[in-house]
Amino acid sequence: MKSLFACAAAAGVFVSALWATAAAADPVEVKIAYALARDSHYGAAAEGWEKAVTEASGGRYKFTHFPSSAQGGEREVLEGLQLGTGVQAAVVSSGTLSNFVPEAGVTDIPFLFRDLAHGRAVLDGPVGQSIIEKFPDADLIALAWGEQGFRHITNNRKPIEKPEDLAGLKIRTMENPTHIDAFKAAGAAPTPMSWPEVIPALEQGAIDAQENPLSVIVSAKLWEVQKYLTLSGHVYSTAMLVVAPDFWNGLSEEDQKIFLDGAKQGQAAMRAFVDNAEKSGAETAKAAGIQINELSAEQKAAFQTSMKDAYDGYYKTYGKDLIDEIIAVE
Ligand code: PAF
């Protein structure tokens, strides 16, 4: 009888060991959404993040990618994160974020950042950290800043060499008041629109122009729908690696650290991709047939002056002290 009990106990131990193995082999799915293709800077961020989390967790998490706006525009993705009804993670542009966390919009001010190094120093410093800390108030968890590079104007009308060439130009902007105000001040006719609508609108001629960094211009092959590219570099375009609060709050402290550290690896991968796109993107676009015009320092200064009127509003919205603090960062 005793040996019968011993056998049953041993079988029980064996079965629970099997269950444990099965459970360990069954990773938790993390759905991640972003607006561009997998082989873009957004995909690089998501893959860098995934690789780091997979390694550090010993494969306890598995990322499923939803690239190319497969889960809708960034606004819908962010709303899904807030409510816990969509994906668990996303890489989104600052353009949409400022509708959720208004303070994030300060990075969208035109001609605020001198170069990539300046932008990164601001995001990695106290200003960037203080904006990240505002996200929980908007029911979102921001883990690391991403970036896209400097935004440039593409259009189908004519080469844009001076601010007057923007007069009445129907240019798609992100759904972001800071961008809309800048283009209004410069005399254009800004048309805010979510990214998934942009290529069809350009194809149908509903808009003449759009503006995005080389990373996006190349990844979305914008030369298929645009004739001219002006290297205006008017805005340093930021992004964010975010997760849903209900997902985040369900993680152990150890796993929260794994996701946070992993997001920093995603940020590094995104920056490396952008470095490369900023160096080679114009050549790629030119070889694909887009007509490029570079701007001299004087021409660029004229665009900066044309957007100056919008600064009164920026000072009101973000505070002159914060804007001056950003400019002063070395
Ligand atoms: O223009 C936009 O909406 C954004 O830059 C991008 C990357 C295309 C979507 O996030």
Coordinates of C-alpha atoms and ligand atoms in Angstrom, one line a residue:
M1 CA 0.0 0.0 0.0
K2 CA 2.9 2.3 1.0
S3 CA 4.6 1.8 -2.3
L4 CA 1.3 2.5 -4.1
F5 CA 1.2 5.9 -2.4
A6 CA 4.9 6.5 -3.2
C7 CA 4.2 5.8 -6.9
A8 CA 1.2 8.1 -6.9
A9 CA 3.3 10.9 -5.3
A10 CA 6.1 10.4 -7.7
A11 CA 3.6 10.5 -10.6
G12 CA 2.2 13.7 -9.2
V13 CA 5.6 15.3 -9.0
F14 CA 6.3 14.2 -12.5
V15 CA 3.0 15.7 -13.8
S16 CA 3.6 19.0 -12.1
A17 CA 7.2 19.1 -13.4
L18 CA 5.7 18.6 -16.9
W19 CA 3.2 21.5 -16.3
A20 CA 6.0 23.8 -15.0
T21 CA 8.1 23.0 -18.2
A22 CA 5.1 23.6 -20.4
A23 CA 4.4 26.9 -18.6
A24 CA 8.1 28.0 -18.8
A25 CA 8.0 27.1 -22.5
D26 CA 4.9 29.3 -23.1
P27 CA 6.1 32.9 -23.3
V28 CA 3.8 35.9 -22.6
E29 CA 2.9 37.6 -25.8
V30 CA 3.7 41.4 -26.1
K31 CA 1.9 42.9 -29.0
I32 CA 3.8 46.0 -30.3
A33 CA 2.5 48.5 -32.9
Y34 CA 4.1 51.2 -35.0
A35 CA 3.4 53.3 -38.0
L36 CA 6.1 52.3 -40.4
A37 CA 7.5 49.1 -42.0
R38 CA 9.5 46.6 -40.0
D39 CA 12.7 47.7 -41.8
S40 CA 12.4 51.3 -40.6
H41 CA 13.8 53.1 -37.5
Y42 CA 10.5 52.1 -35.8
G43 CA 11.1 48.5 -36.6
A44 CA 14.7 48.8 -35.4
A45 CA 13.5 50.2 -32.1
A46 CA 10.9 47.4 -31.6
E47 CA 13.4 44.7 -32.6
G48 CA 16.2 46.1 -30.3
W49 CA 13.7 46.3 -27.5
E50 CA 12.5 42.7 -28.1
K51 CA 16.0 41.3 -28.4
A52 CA 17.0 42.8 -25.0
V53 CA 13.8 41.6 -23.3
T54 CA 14.0 38.1 -24.7
E55 CA 17.7 37.7 -23.6
A56 CA 17.2 39.2 -20.1
S57 CA 14.0 37.3 -19.4
G58 CA 15.3 34.0 -20.7
G59 CA 12.6 34.0 -23.4
R60 CA 9.7 34.5 -21.0
Y61 CA 8.2 37.2 -23.3
K62 CA 7.6 37.0 -27.0
F63 CA 6.9 40.2 -29.1
T64 CA 4.4 40.1 -32.0
H65 CA 4.9 43.0 -34.3
F66 CA 2.2 45.1 -35.9
P67 CA 4.1 47.4 -38.3
S68 CA 2.8 49.8 -41.0
S69 CA -0.2 51.1 -38.9
A70 CA -1.7 47.6 -38.8
Q71 CA -3.4 48.6 -35.6
G72 CA -4.7 52.0 -36.9
G73 CA -3.3 55.5 -36.6
E74 CA -1.1 56.4 -33.6
R75 CA -4.1 58.1 -31.9
E76 CA -6.0 54.8 -31.8
V77 CA -3.0 52.9 -30.7
L78 CA -2.4 55.3 -27.8
E79 CA -6.1 55.2 -26.8
G80 CA -5.9 51.3 -26.8
L81 CA -2.9 51.4 -24.6
Q82 CA -4.7 53.8 -22.2
L83 CA -7.7 51.5 -22.0
G84 CA -5.8 48.2 -22.0
T85 CA -7.9 47.1 -25.0
G86 CA -5.2 47.2 -27.7
V87 CA -1.6 46.2 -27.9
Q88 CA 0.8 46.2 -24.9
A89 CA 3.6 48.3 -26.4
A90 CA 4.1 50.9 -29.1
V91 CA 6.6 53.2 -30.7
V92 CA 4.9 56.5 -31.6
S93 CA 5.9 59.9 -32.9
S94 CA 5.8 63.0 -30.7
G95 CA 3.3 64.5 -33.1
T96 CA 0.5 62.4 -31.7
L97 CA 1.8 62.3 -28.2
S98 CA 1.3 65.9 -27.5
N99 CA -2.5 65.4 -27.7
F100 CA -2.1 63.1 -24.6
V101 CA 0.8 64.7 -22.8
P102 CA 0.9 68.3 -23.9
E103 CA 4.4 68.9 -22.4
A104 CA 5.8 66.4 -25.0
G105 CA 5.0 69.0 -27.7
V106 CA 7.8 71.3 -26.7
T107 CA 10.2 69.0 -28.7
D108 CA 8.1 69.8 -31.8
I109 CA 9.0 73.5 -31.9
P110 CA 10.7 74.4 -35.2
F111 CA 14.4 75.3 -35.3
L112 CA 14.8 74.6 -31.6
F113 CA 17.5 71.9 -31.8
R114 CA 20.8 72.5 -33.5
D115 CA 21.6 68.9 -34.4
L116 CA 21.1 65.3 -33.4
A117 CA 23.6 65.6 -30.5
H118 CA 21.7 68.6 -29.1
G119 CA 18.4 66.7 -29.3
R120 CA 19.7 63.6 -27.7
A121 CA 21.4 65.6 -24.9
V122 CA 18.0 67.3 -24.1
L123 CA 16.0 64.0 -24.2
D124 CA 18.6 62.2 -22.0
G125 CA 18.8 65.0 -19.5
P126 CA 16.4 66.5 -16.9
V127 CA 14.0 68.0 -19.5
G128 CA 13.5 64.7 -21.2
Q129 CA 13.1 62.9 -17.9
S130 CA 10.6 65.4 -16.6
I131 CA 8.4 64.9 -19.7
I132 CA 8.6 61.1 -19.3
E133 CA 7.3 61.5 -15.7
K134 CA 4.1 63.2 -16.9
F135 CA 2.9 60.1 -18.9
P136 CA 1.3 58.2 -16.0
D137 CA -1.1 61.2 -15.5
A138 CA -2.3 60.5 -19.1
D139 CA -2.7 56.7 -18.3
L140 CA 0.4 55.8 -20.4
I141 CA 3.9 54.6 -19.4
A142 CA 6.8 56.0 -21.3
L143 CA 10.0 54.0 -21.1
A144 CA 12.4 55.7 -23.5
W145 CA 12.6 58.6 -26.0
G146 CA 13.0 57.6 -29.6
E147 CA 13.8 59.9 -32.5
Q148 CA 13.3 60.1 -36.3
G149 CA 15.8 62.7 -37.4
F150 CA 15.2 66.2 -38.8
R151 CA 12.0 66.8 -40.8
H152 CA 12.1 68.0 -44.4
I153 CA 9.4 69.2 -46.8
T154 CA 8.4 67.2 -49.8
N155 CA 5.9 68.4 -52.4
N156 CA 4.5 68.1 -55.9
R157 CA 4.3 71.7 -56.8
K158 CA 7.8 73.1 -57.3
P159 CA 11.2 73.2 -55.5
I160 CA 10.7 75.1 -52.3
E161 CA 13.7 77.5 -51.9
K162 CA 12.2 80.4 -49.9
P163 CA 9.3 80.8 -47.4
E164 CA 7.2 82.5 -50.1
D165 CA 7.2 79.2 -52.0
L166 CA 5.1 77.8 -49.1
A167 CA 2.3 80.3 -49.8
G168 CA -1.0 78.4 -49.9
L169 CA 0.8 75.0 -50.1
K170 CA -1.6 72.3 -48.9
I171 CA 0.9 70.6 -46.6
R172 CA -0.1 67.6 -44.5
T173 CA 1.1 68.1 -40.9
M174 CA 0.9 65.7 -38.0
E175 CA -2.2 66.3 -35.8
N176 CA -0.1 68.6 -33.6
P177 CA -0.8 72.3 -32.8
T178 CA 2.9 73.2 -32.6
H179 CA 3.5 72.0 -36.2
I180 CA 0.2 73.5 -37.5
D181 CA 1.0 76.9 -36.0
A182 CA 4.5 76.9 -37.5
F183 CA 3.2 76.3 -41.0
K184 CA 0.4 78.8 -40.6
A185 CA 3.0 81.4 -39.6
A186 CA 5.0 80.6 -42.7
G187 CA 2.0 81.2 -44.9
A188 CA 1.3 77.6 -45.9
A189 CA -2.1 75.9 -45.6
P190 CA -1.4 73.1 -43.1
T191 CA -3.8 70.1 -43.3
P192 CA -3.5 67.9 -40.2
M193 CA -4.0 64.2 -40.9
S194 CA -3.1 60.9 -39.4
W195 CA -0.3 59.1 -41.1
P196 CA -2.2 56.2 -42.7
E197 CA -4.2 58.7 -44.8
V198 CA -1.2 60.6 -46.1
I199 CA -0.1 58.5 -49.1
P200 CA -3.6 58.1 -50.5
A201 CA -4.2 61.8 -50.1
L202 CA -0.9 62.6 -52.0
E203 CA -1.9 60.1 -54.7
Q204 CA -5.3 61.7 -55.1
G205 CA -3.9 65.2 -55.1
A206 CA -6.0 66.2 -52.0
I207 CA -2.7 67.6 -50.6
D208 CA 0.4 68.8 -52.3
A209 CA 3.0 68.3 -49.7
Q210 CA 4.0 66.6 -46.4
E211 CA 7.0 66.8 -44.1
N212 CA 9.0 64.0 -42.5
P213 CA 12.6 63.0 -41.8
L214 CA 14.7 61.1 -44.3
S215 CA 14.2 57.9 -42.2
V216 CA 10.5 58.1 -43.1
I217 CA 10.9 59.4 -46.6
V218 CA 13.1 56.4 -47.5
S219 CA 11.1 53.8 -45.5
A220 CA 7.8 54.9 -47.0
K221 CA 9.3 55.5 -50.5
L222 CA 7.8 58.9 -50.7
W223 CA 9.4 59.5 -54.1
E224 CA 6.6 57.3 -55.5
V225 CA 4.1 60.2 -54.7
Q226 CA 6.3 63.3 -54.4
K227 CA 8.5 65.1 -56.9
Y228 CA 10.5 67.6 -54.8
L229 CA 12.4 67.3 -51.5
T230 CA 13.7 70.4 -49.7
L231 CA 16.2 69.7 -47.0
S232 CA 14.7 72.2 -44.6
G233 CA 15.5 70.3 -41.4
H234 CA 12.9 72.5 -39.6
V235 CA 12.0 70.1 -36.7
Y236 CA 14.0 67.5 -34.7
S237 CA 11.4 64.8 -34.7
T238 CA 11.1 62.7 -31.5
A239 CA 9.3 59.5 -30.7
M240 CA 8.5 57.5 -27.6
L241 CA 8.6 53.8 -26.6
V242 CA 5.5 53.3 -24.5
V243 CA 3.6 50.5 -22.8
A244 CA 0.0 50.1 -21.5
P245 CA -0.4 50.8 -17.7
D246 CA -2.3 47.6 -17.1
F247 CA 0.5 45.5 -18.7
W248 CA 3.2 47.5 -16.8
N249 CA 1.4 47.2 -13.4
G250 CA 1.1 43.4 -13.9
L251 CA 4.9 43.0 -14.2
S252 CA 7.1 42.1 -11.3
E253 CA 9.7 44.8 -10.3
E254 CA 12.4 42.6 -11.9
D255 CA 10.5 42.4 -15.2
Q256 CA 9.7 46.1 -15.2
K257 CA 13.5 46.7 -15.1
I258 CA 13.9 44.2 -18.0
F259 CA 11.4 46.2 -20.1
L260 CA 12.9 49.6 -19.1
D261 CA 16.5 48.5 -19.9
G262 CA 15.2 46.8 -23.1
A263 CA 13.5 50.1 -24.2
K264 CA 16.9 51.8 -23.8
Q265 CA 18.4 49.2 -26.2
G266 CA 15.5 49.9 -28.6
Q267 CA 16.4 53.6 -28.3
A268 CA 20.0 52.9 -29.2
A269 CA 19.0 50.8 -32.2
M270 CA 16.7 53.5 -33.4
R271 CA 19.4 56.2 -33.0
A272 CA 21.9 54.0 -35.0
F273 CA 19.3 53.6 -37.8
V274 CA 18.6 57.4 -37.8
D275 CA 22.3 58.2 -37.9
N276 CA 22.6 56.1 -41.0
A277 CA 19.4 57.5 -42.6
E278 CA 20.5 61.1 -42.0
K279 CA 23.8 60.3 -43.8
S280 CA 22.6 58.3 -46.7
G281 CA 18.8 59.0 -47.0
A282 CA 19.1 62.0 -49.4
E283 CA 21.3 60.0 -51.8
T284 CA 18.8 57.1 -51.7
A285 CA 15.9 59.4 -52.4
K286 CA 17.7 61.2 -55.2
A287 CA 18.7 57.9 -56.8
A288 CA 15.1 56.9 -56.7
G289 CA 14.1 60.0 -58.6
I290 CA 13.1 62.8 -56.2
Q291 CA 14.5 66.2 -57.0
I292 CA 16.4 67.6 -54.0
N293 CA 17.2 71.1 -53.1
E294 CA 19.5 71.9 -50.2
L295 CA 19.2 75.2 -48.4
S296 CA 22.1 77.5 -47.7
A297 CA 22.4 78.9 -44.1
E298 CA 20.8 82.1 -45.2
Q299 CA 17.9 80.3 -46.9
K300 CA 17.4 78.2 -43.7
A301 CA 17.4 81.4 -41.6
A302 CA 14.7 82.8 -43.8
F303 CA 12.4 79.8 -43.0
Q304 CA 13.3 80.1 -39.4
T305 CA 12.2 83.8 -39.5
S306 CA 9.0 82.9 -41.3
M307 CA 8.0 80.7 -38.4
K308 CA 8.9 83.2 -35.7
D309 CA 5.4 84.5 -35.2
A310 CA 4.4 81.1 -33.8
Y311 CA 6.9 81.5 -31.0
D312 CA 4.6 83.8 -29.0
G313 CA 2.2 80.9 -28.8
Y314 CA 5.0 78.5 -27.9
Y315 CA 6.2 80.7 -25.0
K316 CA 2.6 80.8 -23.7
T317 CA 2.1 77.0 -24.0
Y318 CA 5.5 75.8 -22.8
G319 CA 7.0 78.7 -21.0
K320 CA 9.9 80.8 -22.2
D321 CA 12.1 79.4 -19.4
L322 CA 11.8 75.9 -20.6
I323 CA 12.5 76.8 -24.2
D324 CA 15.6 78.8 -23.1
E325 CA 16.7 75.9 -21.0
I326 CA 16.5 73.6 -24.0
I327 CA 18.4 76.0 -26.2
A328 CA 21.1 76.3 -23.5
V329 CA 21.8 72.5 -23.3
E330 CA 25.3 71.8 -24.7
Ligands
PAF1 O1 4.4 62.1 -39.9 C1 4.1 61.3 -39.0 O2 3.0 61.0 -38.7 C2 5.3 60.5 -38.4 O3 6.5 61.1 -38.5 C3 5.3 59.0 -38.8 C4 6.6 58.4 -38.4 C5 5.2 58.9 -40.3 C6 4.3 58.3 -38.1 O4 4.7 58.2 -36.8

